[in-house]
Short mmCIF file of C-alpha atoms in Angstrom, two decimals:
data_model
loop_
_atom_site.label_atom_id
_atom_site.label_comp_id
_atom_site.label_asym_id
_atom_site.label_seq_id
_atom_site.Cartn_x
_atom_site.Cartn_y
_atom_site.Cartn_z
CA MET A 1 98.03 121.05 52.50
CA VAL A 2 94.51 122.50 52.16
CA GLN A 3 91.75 120.16 53.27
CA PHE A 4 88.02 120.13 52.54
CA GLY A 5 85.68 117.54 54.00
CA SER A 6 82.11 116.41 54.43
CA SER A 7 80.94 113.84 56.95
CA GLY A 8 77.67 112.41 58.16
CA THR A 9 75.99 113.27 61.44
CA LYS A 10 75.61 109.65 62.54
CA LYS A 11 78.40 107.62 64.08
CA ASN A 12 80.35 105.19 61.87
CA THR A 13 78.97 106.74 58.69
CA GLY A 14 80.98 107.48 55.58
CA GLY A 15 82.43 110.76 54.49
CA VAL A 16 84.50 112.40 51.76
CA ALA A 17 87.58 114.62 51.78
CA LEU A 18 89.68 116.56 49.30
CA LEU A 19 93.34 117.45 49.86
CA ILE A 20 95.05 120.09 47.73
CA ARG A 21 98.76 120.70 48.04
CA ASN A 22 99.86 124.20 49.02
CA THR A 23 102.18 124.49 46.01
CA ILE A 24 99.24 124.12 43.60
CA PRO A 25 97.91 127.60 42.67
CA PHE A 26 94.28 126.73 43.28
CA VAL A 27 92.03 129.62 44.34
CA MET A 28 88.89 128.41 46.07
CA GLU A 29 85.65 130.23 45.28
CA SER A 30 82.89 128.13 46.84
CA VAL A 31 82.34 124.84 48.67
CA HIS A 32 79.12 122.80 48.66
CA ARG A 33 78.51 119.72 50.79
CA ASP A 34 75.56 117.71 52.04
CA GLY A 35 74.87 116.79 55.64
CA HIS A 36 75.36 113.05 55.15
CA GLY A 37 78.93 112.88 53.86
CA HIS A 38 77.94 111.71 50.37
CA TYR A 39 79.34 114.50 48.19
CA LEU A 40 81.70 117.49 48.27
CA ILE A 41 81.94 120.13 45.53
CA VAL A 42 84.83 122.60 45.53
CA ASN A 43 84.78 125.32 42.86
CA GLY A 44 87.70 127.58 42.02
CA THR A 45 90.33 128.57 39.50
CA LEU A 46 93.50 126.69 38.65
CA TRP A 47 95.98 128.41 36.36
CA GLU A 48 93.23 130.81 35.26
CA GLU A 49 90.88 127.93 34.41
CA GLN A 50 87.51 127.48 36.12
CA VAL A 51 87.44 123.97 37.63
CA SER A 52 85.21 121.95 39.95
CA PHE A 53 86.49 119.08 42.07
CA VAL A 54 83.71 116.68 43.06
CA VAL A 55 84.23 113.87 45.57
CA VAL A 56 81.48 111.27 45.95
CA TYR A 57 80.77 108.49 48.42
CA GLY A 58 77.82 106.56 47.02
CA PRO A 59 75.39 105.02 49.49
CA THR A 60 75.38 101.24 49.76
CA VAL A 61 71.57 101.08 49.59
CA ALA A 62 70.56 100.97 45.94
CA LYS A 63 67.06 102.38 46.49
CA THR A 64 68.26 105.66 47.99
CA PRO A 65 67.24 108.87 46.13
CA PHE A 66 70.84 110.14 46.23
CA TRP A 67 71.66 109.24 42.64
CA ASP A 68 68.33 110.66 41.44
CA SER A 69 69.15 114.11 42.80
CA LEU A 70 72.92 114.27 42.22
CA PRO A 71 72.73 115.26 38.48
CA TRP A 72 70.60 118.30 39.28
CA ILE A 73 72.85 119.27 42.21
CA LEU A 74 75.92 119.23 39.98
CA LEU A 75 74.17 121.15 37.20
CA GLU A 76 73.33 123.87 39.71
CA LYS A 77 76.53 124.04 41.80
CA ALA A 78 79.45 122.73 39.71
CA LYS A 79 81.26 125.33 37.60
CA GLY A 80 83.79 124.95 34.80
CA HIS A 81 85.76 121.78 34.08
CA VAL A 82 84.51 118.97 36.31
CA LEU A 83 86.82 116.33 37.79
CA MET A 84 84.83 113.80 39.78
CA GLY A 85 85.99 110.79 41.77
CA GLY A 86 85.29 108.60 44.75
CA ASP A 87 83.69 105.38 45.93
CA PHE A 88 80.50 105.09 43.91
CA ASN A 89 79.52 101.71 45.41
CA LEU A 90 78.32 100.55 42.00
CA VAL A 91 79.84 99.36 38.73
CA LEU A 92 79.31 100.95 35.34
CA ASP A 93 79.45 97.63 33.47
CA PRO A 94 78.60 94.41 35.38
CA CYS A 95 80.33 92.25 32.76
CA TRP A 96 83.67 94.05 32.86
CA ASP A 97 83.77 95.53 36.34
CA ARG A 98 82.86 92.59 38.59
CA ALA A 99 84.34 89.14 39.21
CA PRO A 100 82.66 86.76 39.52
CA GLU A 101 79.60 88.07 37.77
CA ARG A 102 76.44 88.08 39.88
CA ARG A 103 72.92 89.44 39.82
CA ASP A 104 72.91 93.18 39.18
CA ALA A 105 71.34 94.90 42.19
CA ASP A 106 72.24 98.52 41.36
CA GLY A 107 70.81 98.82 37.86
CA LYS A 108 68.68 101.88 38.59
CA SER A 109 71.51 103.75 40.31
CA ARG A 110 73.85 102.89 37.46
CA ARG A 111 71.40 104.31 34.93
CA TRP A 112 71.33 107.58 36.87
CA VAL A 113 75.15 107.72 36.91
CA LEU A 114 75.32 107.07 33.16
CA SER A 115 72.72 109.79 32.66
CA LEU A 116 74.82 112.13 34.81
CA MET A 117 77.89 111.38 32.71
CA LYS A 118 75.95 112.14 29.53
CA ILE A 119 74.51 115.41 30.82
CA LEU A 120 77.84 116.77 32.10
CA GLN A 121 79.86 115.18 29.27
CA LEU A 122 81.95 113.12 31.69
CA THR A 123 83.95 110.05 30.75
CA ASP A 124 85.65 107.35 32.79
CA LEU A 125 89.28 108.47 32.51
CA TRP A 126 90.73 105.08 33.41
CA ARG A 127 88.42 103.11 31.10
CA GLY A 128 89.22 105.49 28.24
CA LEU A 129 92.86 104.37 28.34
CA HIS A 130 92.10 100.72 29.21
CA PRO A 131 89.00 99.83 27.15
CA ILE A 132 89.43 96.03 27.30
CA ASP A 133 91.26 95.57 30.63
CA LYS A 134 89.70 93.91 33.63
CA GLU A 135 91.09 95.43 36.81
CA TYR A 136 89.33 95.93 40.12
CA THR A 137 89.52 98.46 42.93
CA PHE A 138 87.63 96.69 45.73
CA TYR A 139 87.75 93.26 47.32
CA SER A 140 84.81 92.03 49.41
CA ALA A 141 85.95 89.33 51.83
CA PRO A 142 82.40 88.21 52.84
CA HIS A 143 81.42 87.71 49.19
CA ALA A 144 84.91 86.75 47.96
CA SER A 145 84.37 89.04 44.98
CA TYR A 146 86.21 91.80 43.16
CA SER A 147 84.63 94.92 41.66
CA HIS A 148 85.55 98.24 40.07
CA ILE A 149 83.48 100.70 42.13
CA ASP A 150 86.05 103.49 42.61
CA LEU A 151 85.78 105.79 39.60
CA SER A 152 87.47 108.89 38.24
CA LEU A 153 85.31 110.88 35.82
CA GLY A 154 86.38 113.97 33.92
CA SER A 155 85.17 116.46 31.36
CA PRO A 156 86.81 116.74 27.89
CA PHE A 157 89.25 119.32 29.28
CA TRP A 158 90.75 116.72 31.67
CA GLU A 159 90.89 114.17 28.86
CA GLN A 160 93.13 116.53 26.88
CA CYS A 161 95.47 116.98 29.87
CA LEU A 162 95.51 113.27 30.70
CA LEU A 163 98.91 111.59 30.64
CA ARG A 164 97.98 108.22 32.10
CA ALA A 165 95.50 106.56 34.43
CA GLU A 166 96.14 103.44 36.46
CA ILE A 167 94.72 101.42 39.32
CA GLY A 168 97.12 101.13 42.23
CA ASP A 169 97.62 98.22 44.58
CA ARG A 170 95.47 97.42 47.61
CA LEU A 171 98.30 97.81 50.09
CA PHE A 172 96.59 98.98 53.31
CA SER A 173 92.88 98.89 52.54
CA ASP A 174 90.27 96.81 50.77
CA HIS A 175 90.12 99.61 48.17
CA ALA A 176 92.76 100.35 45.54
CA PRO A 177 93.50 103.94 44.49
CA VAL A 178 92.68 105.16 41.00
CA ILE A 179 95.65 107.33 39.99
CA VAL A 180 95.10 109.94 37.27
CA ARG A 181 98.06 111.99 36.06
CA CYS A 182 97.46 115.21 34.14
CA ARG A 183 99.90 117.73 32.72
CA TRP A 184 99.30 121.39 31.95
CA SER A 185 101.63 123.54 29.90
CA ARG A 186 101.74 126.11 32.72
CA MET A 187 103.04 123.65 35.31
CA GLN A 188 106.67 124.17 36.32
CA PRO A 189 108.81 121.60 38.17
CA GLY A 190 110.15 122.61 41.56
CA LEU A 191 113.77 122.67 42.71
CA LYS A 192 115.26 119.98 44.96
CA PHE A 193 118.06 120.45 47.46
CA TRP A 194 120.30 117.85 49.05
CA ARG A 195 119.86 117.16 52.76
CA LEU A 196 122.01 114.92 54.93
CA ASN A 197 120.42 111.59 55.82
CA GLU A 198 121.53 111.32 59.45
CA SER A 199 120.73 107.61 59.58
CA LEU A 200 123.88 107.04 57.49
CA LEU A 201 126.01 108.18 60.43
CA SER A 202 124.81 105.20 62.47
CA ASP A 203 126.07 102.73 59.85
CA GLU A 204 129.57 101.46 60.71
CA VAL A 205 130.39 100.65 57.08
CA VAL A 206 129.63 104.23 56.03
CA LEU A 207 131.60 105.66 58.95
CA LYS A 208 134.62 103.51 58.08
CA GLU A 209 134.64 104.77 54.48
CA LEU A 210 134.23 108.37 55.65
CA ARG A 211 137.30 108.01 57.90
CA GLN A 212 139.30 106.55 55.03
CA GLU A 213 138.22 109.36 52.71
CA PHE A 214 139.15 111.92 55.36
CA GLU A 215 142.63 110.50 55.91
CA TRP A 216 143.30 110.18 52.18
CA TYR A 217 142.13 113.72 51.47
CA MET A 218 144.15 115.31 54.27
CA GLN A 219 147.32 113.51 53.24
CA ALA A 220 146.90 114.64 49.63
CA ASN A 221 145.86 118.26 50.25
CA ASP A 222 147.02 119.40 53.71
CA THR A 223 150.55 120.13 52.55
CA GLY A 224 150.75 123.80 53.46
CA GLU A 225 150.58 124.93 49.84
CA ILE A 226 146.79 125.24 49.91
CA SER A 227 144.97 127.61 52.23
CA LEU A 228 143.02 126.04 55.07
CA GLY A 229 139.80 127.60 53.77
CA ASN A 230 140.13 125.86 50.41
CA VAL A 231 141.10 122.59 52.10
CA TRP A 232 137.99 122.79 54.27
CA GLU A 233 135.66 123.52 51.35
CA GLY A 234 137.14 120.67 49.31
CA LEU A 235 136.84 118.28 52.25
CA LYS A 236 133.16 119.08 52.62
CA ALA A 237 132.55 118.42 48.92
CA THR A 238 134.46 115.13 49.08
CA LEU A 239 132.60 113.81 52.14
CA GLN A 240 129.31 115.03 50.70
CA GLY A 241 129.96 112.98 47.56
CA THR A 242 130.56 109.87 49.67
CA LEU A 243 127.35 110.46 51.64
CA ILE A 244 125.38 111.03 48.42
CA LYS A 245 126.74 107.75 47.05
CA TRP A 246 125.72 105.78 50.15
CA GLY A 247 122.37 107.56 50.39
CA ALA A 248 121.58 106.68 46.78
CA ARG A 249 122.65 103.08 47.37
CA LYS A 250 120.49 102.73 50.50
CA LYS A 251 117.56 104.37 48.76
CA LYS A 252 117.92 102.05 45.77
CA GLU A 253 118.04 98.95 47.99
CA LYS A 254 114.96 100.08 49.90
CA SER A 255 113.14 100.98 46.71
CA GLU A 256 113.93 97.57 45.20
CA ARG A 257 112.63 95.87 48.34
CA MET A 258 109.42 97.90 48.26
CA CYS A 259 108.96 97.19 44.55
CA SER A 260 109.50 93.49 45.21
CA ILE A 261 106.85 93.51 47.94
CA ILE A 262 104.42 95.41 45.74
CA ASP A 263 105.00 92.96 42.88
CA GLN A 264 104.30 90.02 45.20
CA ILE A 265 101.12 91.72 46.43
CA ARG A 266 100.07 92.38 42.84
CA GLN A 267 100.61 88.72 41.92
CA LEU A 268 98.69 87.39 44.92
CA ASP A 269 95.86 89.94 44.95
CA ARG A 270 93.94 88.41 42.06
CA PRO A 271 90.60 86.62 41.98
CA THR A 272 92.12 83.45 40.49
CA VAL A 273 94.85 83.18 43.15
CA THR A 274 92.77 83.90 46.25
CA ARG A 275 90.09 81.40 45.24
CA ARG A 276 92.59 78.65 44.51
CA ASP A 277 94.87 79.19 47.53
CA PRO A 278 93.22 80.39 50.79
CA ALA A 279 96.68 80.79 52.39
CA ALA A 280 97.37 83.63 49.93
CA LEU A 281 95.33 86.01 52.11
CA GLY A 282 97.68 85.38 55.05
CA ILE A 283 100.73 86.03 52.89
CA LEU A 284 99.12 89.23 51.61
CA LEU A 285 98.60 90.43 55.19
CA ARG A 286 102.27 89.77 56.09
CA LEU A 287 103.53 91.58 52.98
CA ARG A 288 101.33 94.60 53.66
CA GLN A 289 102.63 94.81 57.22
CA GLU A 290 106.23 94.75 55.99
CA LEU A 291 105.48 97.44 53.41
CA SER A 292 103.78 99.55 56.06
CA GLN A 293 106.89 99.32 58.25
CA LEU A 294 109.12 100.52 55.40
CA GLN A 295 106.85 103.47 54.75
CA LEU A 296 106.75 104.34 58.45
CA GLU A 297 110.53 104.64 58.36
CA ASP A 298 110.23 107.18 55.54
CA ILE A 299 107.62 109.12 57.52
CA ALA A 300 109.86 109.15 60.61
CA HIS A 301 112.75 110.50 58.52
CA THR A 302 110.54 113.25 57.06
CA LEU A 303 109.32 114.28 60.53
CA GLN A 304 112.88 114.38 61.83
CA GLN A 305 113.90 116.69 59.00
CA ALA A 306 110.91 118.95 59.68
CA HIS A 307 111.74 119.18 63.40
CA GLN A 308 115.36 119.96 62.59
CA GLU A 309 114.39 122.69 60.15
CA TYR A 310 112.02 124.38 62.60
CA TYR A 311 114.64 124.16 65.36
CA GLU A 312 117.42 125.67 63.25
CA HIS A 313 115.34 128.50 61.74
CA SER A 314 112.87 129.23 64.53
CA ASN A 315 114.33 132.61 65.57
CA ARG A 316 115.87 134.06 62.43
CA ALA A 317 114.89 135.25 58.97
CA SER A 318 115.16 132.42 56.49
CA ARG A 319 113.21 130.48 53.89
CA LEU A 320 111.02 129.04 56.63
CA LEU A 321 109.88 132.52 57.58
CA ALA A 322 109.53 133.45 53.91
CA ARG A 323 107.25 130.48 53.29
CA SER A 324 105.12 131.38 56.32
CA LEU A 325 104.83 134.97 55.09
CA ARG A 326 104.01 133.75 51.60
CA ARG A 327 101.22 131.60 53.05
CA ARG A 328 99.81 134.59 54.93
CA GLN A 329 100.10 136.68 51.80
CA SER A 330 98.17 134.09 49.78
CA GLU A 331 95.48 134.00 52.46
CA GLY A 332 95.07 137.76 52.14
CA ALA A 333 95.04 137.77 48.35
CA ILE A 334 92.05 139.12 46.45
CA VAL A 335 90.33 136.03 45.08
CA TYR A 336 87.20 137.77 43.79
CA PHE A 337 86.12 141.32 43.01
CA ARG A 338 82.73 142.96 42.56
CA GLY A 339 82.64 144.91 39.32
CA ALA A 340 80.89 148.18 38.57
CA ASP A 341 77.82 146.31 37.33
CA GLY A 342 77.58 144.29 40.57
CA SER A 343 78.86 141.01 39.12
CA LEU A 344 81.51 138.93 40.90
CA LEU A 345 84.78 138.53 39.04
CA HIS A 346 87.06 135.58 39.81
CA ARG A 347 89.60 135.52 36.99
CA GLN A 348 92.85 137.32 37.76
CA LYS A 349 92.87 139.13 34.42
CA ASP A 350 89.36 140.52 34.99
CA ILE A 351 90.32 141.73 38.49
CA GLN A 352 93.47 143.42 37.17
CA ARG A 353 91.47 145.05 34.40
CA GLN A 354 89.06 146.53 36.99
CA PHE A 355 91.93 147.99 39.01
CA GLN A 356 93.55 149.35 35.87
CA GLN A 357 90.32 151.00 34.77
CA PHE A 358 89.72 152.49 38.22
CA TYR A 359 93.15 154.08 38.55
CA SER A 360 93.14 155.24 34.92
CA GLU A 361 89.91 157.15 35.55
CA LEU A 362 91.19 158.40 38.91
CA TYR A 363 94.41 159.95 37.61
CA ALA A 364 92.78 161.20 34.42
CA ARG A 365 90.70 163.67 36.42
#
């Protein structure tokens, strides 16, 4: 995971961060940030396309000059297709994006944001797919109000790649995530491999069935007519099938429980419910704690698998070493090249063309 961040110099101030998965072929070219943790601009190429990821944390004070200067900062520093998101601390439409409606205190800042969207040709990706829906991303307990202040803005390029956009549930924070899913024709799905879930071996019901499967298999196949090697390979496949069955069953039960909790949170986390029933906030807190415990179990299982993998492959050549070498190789890759005219080239095709031209002239002498 590649991380970029920008934070303020004062204590307890806001900040922004951007995480990019290692498997995404993003080549970073430049990073721009302010000294107050209000914006982060990361420029680069993704599948040969020039893109800019912009993360914003809008100040809570409406009179700040931040929004006045942000359009000119983006015009100067953002390159290519812009994807912008974050906590803007303002709503684009007071009638649709706030409940209950109250006096609009961020009108000037909102006008600057709308002007920014017009200049850079940005649209609200979520609102484009949900033009008449009223959903909110933030709950203010002191004001007992809901608002849609977390936005995801994109250029026309991202609109074409957009599959769906949705507002998630406020499970662990007073903010809900805005989830935007895009699909490019060059994206390829990765391969998945089965790994043993060792927690199944501590379940007595699973162990009992494994013993029964073992006894049945040995009685049916260990007759002397089949080689021991083939018997062993077949036994592994049989027991693996039983473990896959129980793993899928356990995963399904856990997933159903998590979905049930999320549905209950979604039903209770509404303006009409919380105003009518004050006890709903206590129930929401209990459900979020239970959901957090279930997710911590998944995290513990993932860490255990990672420790096991590093222990097994620490001193031998394997995929683990190959991935580490691949990471070092990507770090040493040529991400930009200065051409003969002094200009910087970032696209892979332009860099390859420069090398081809150089060696063609070299060996033609």
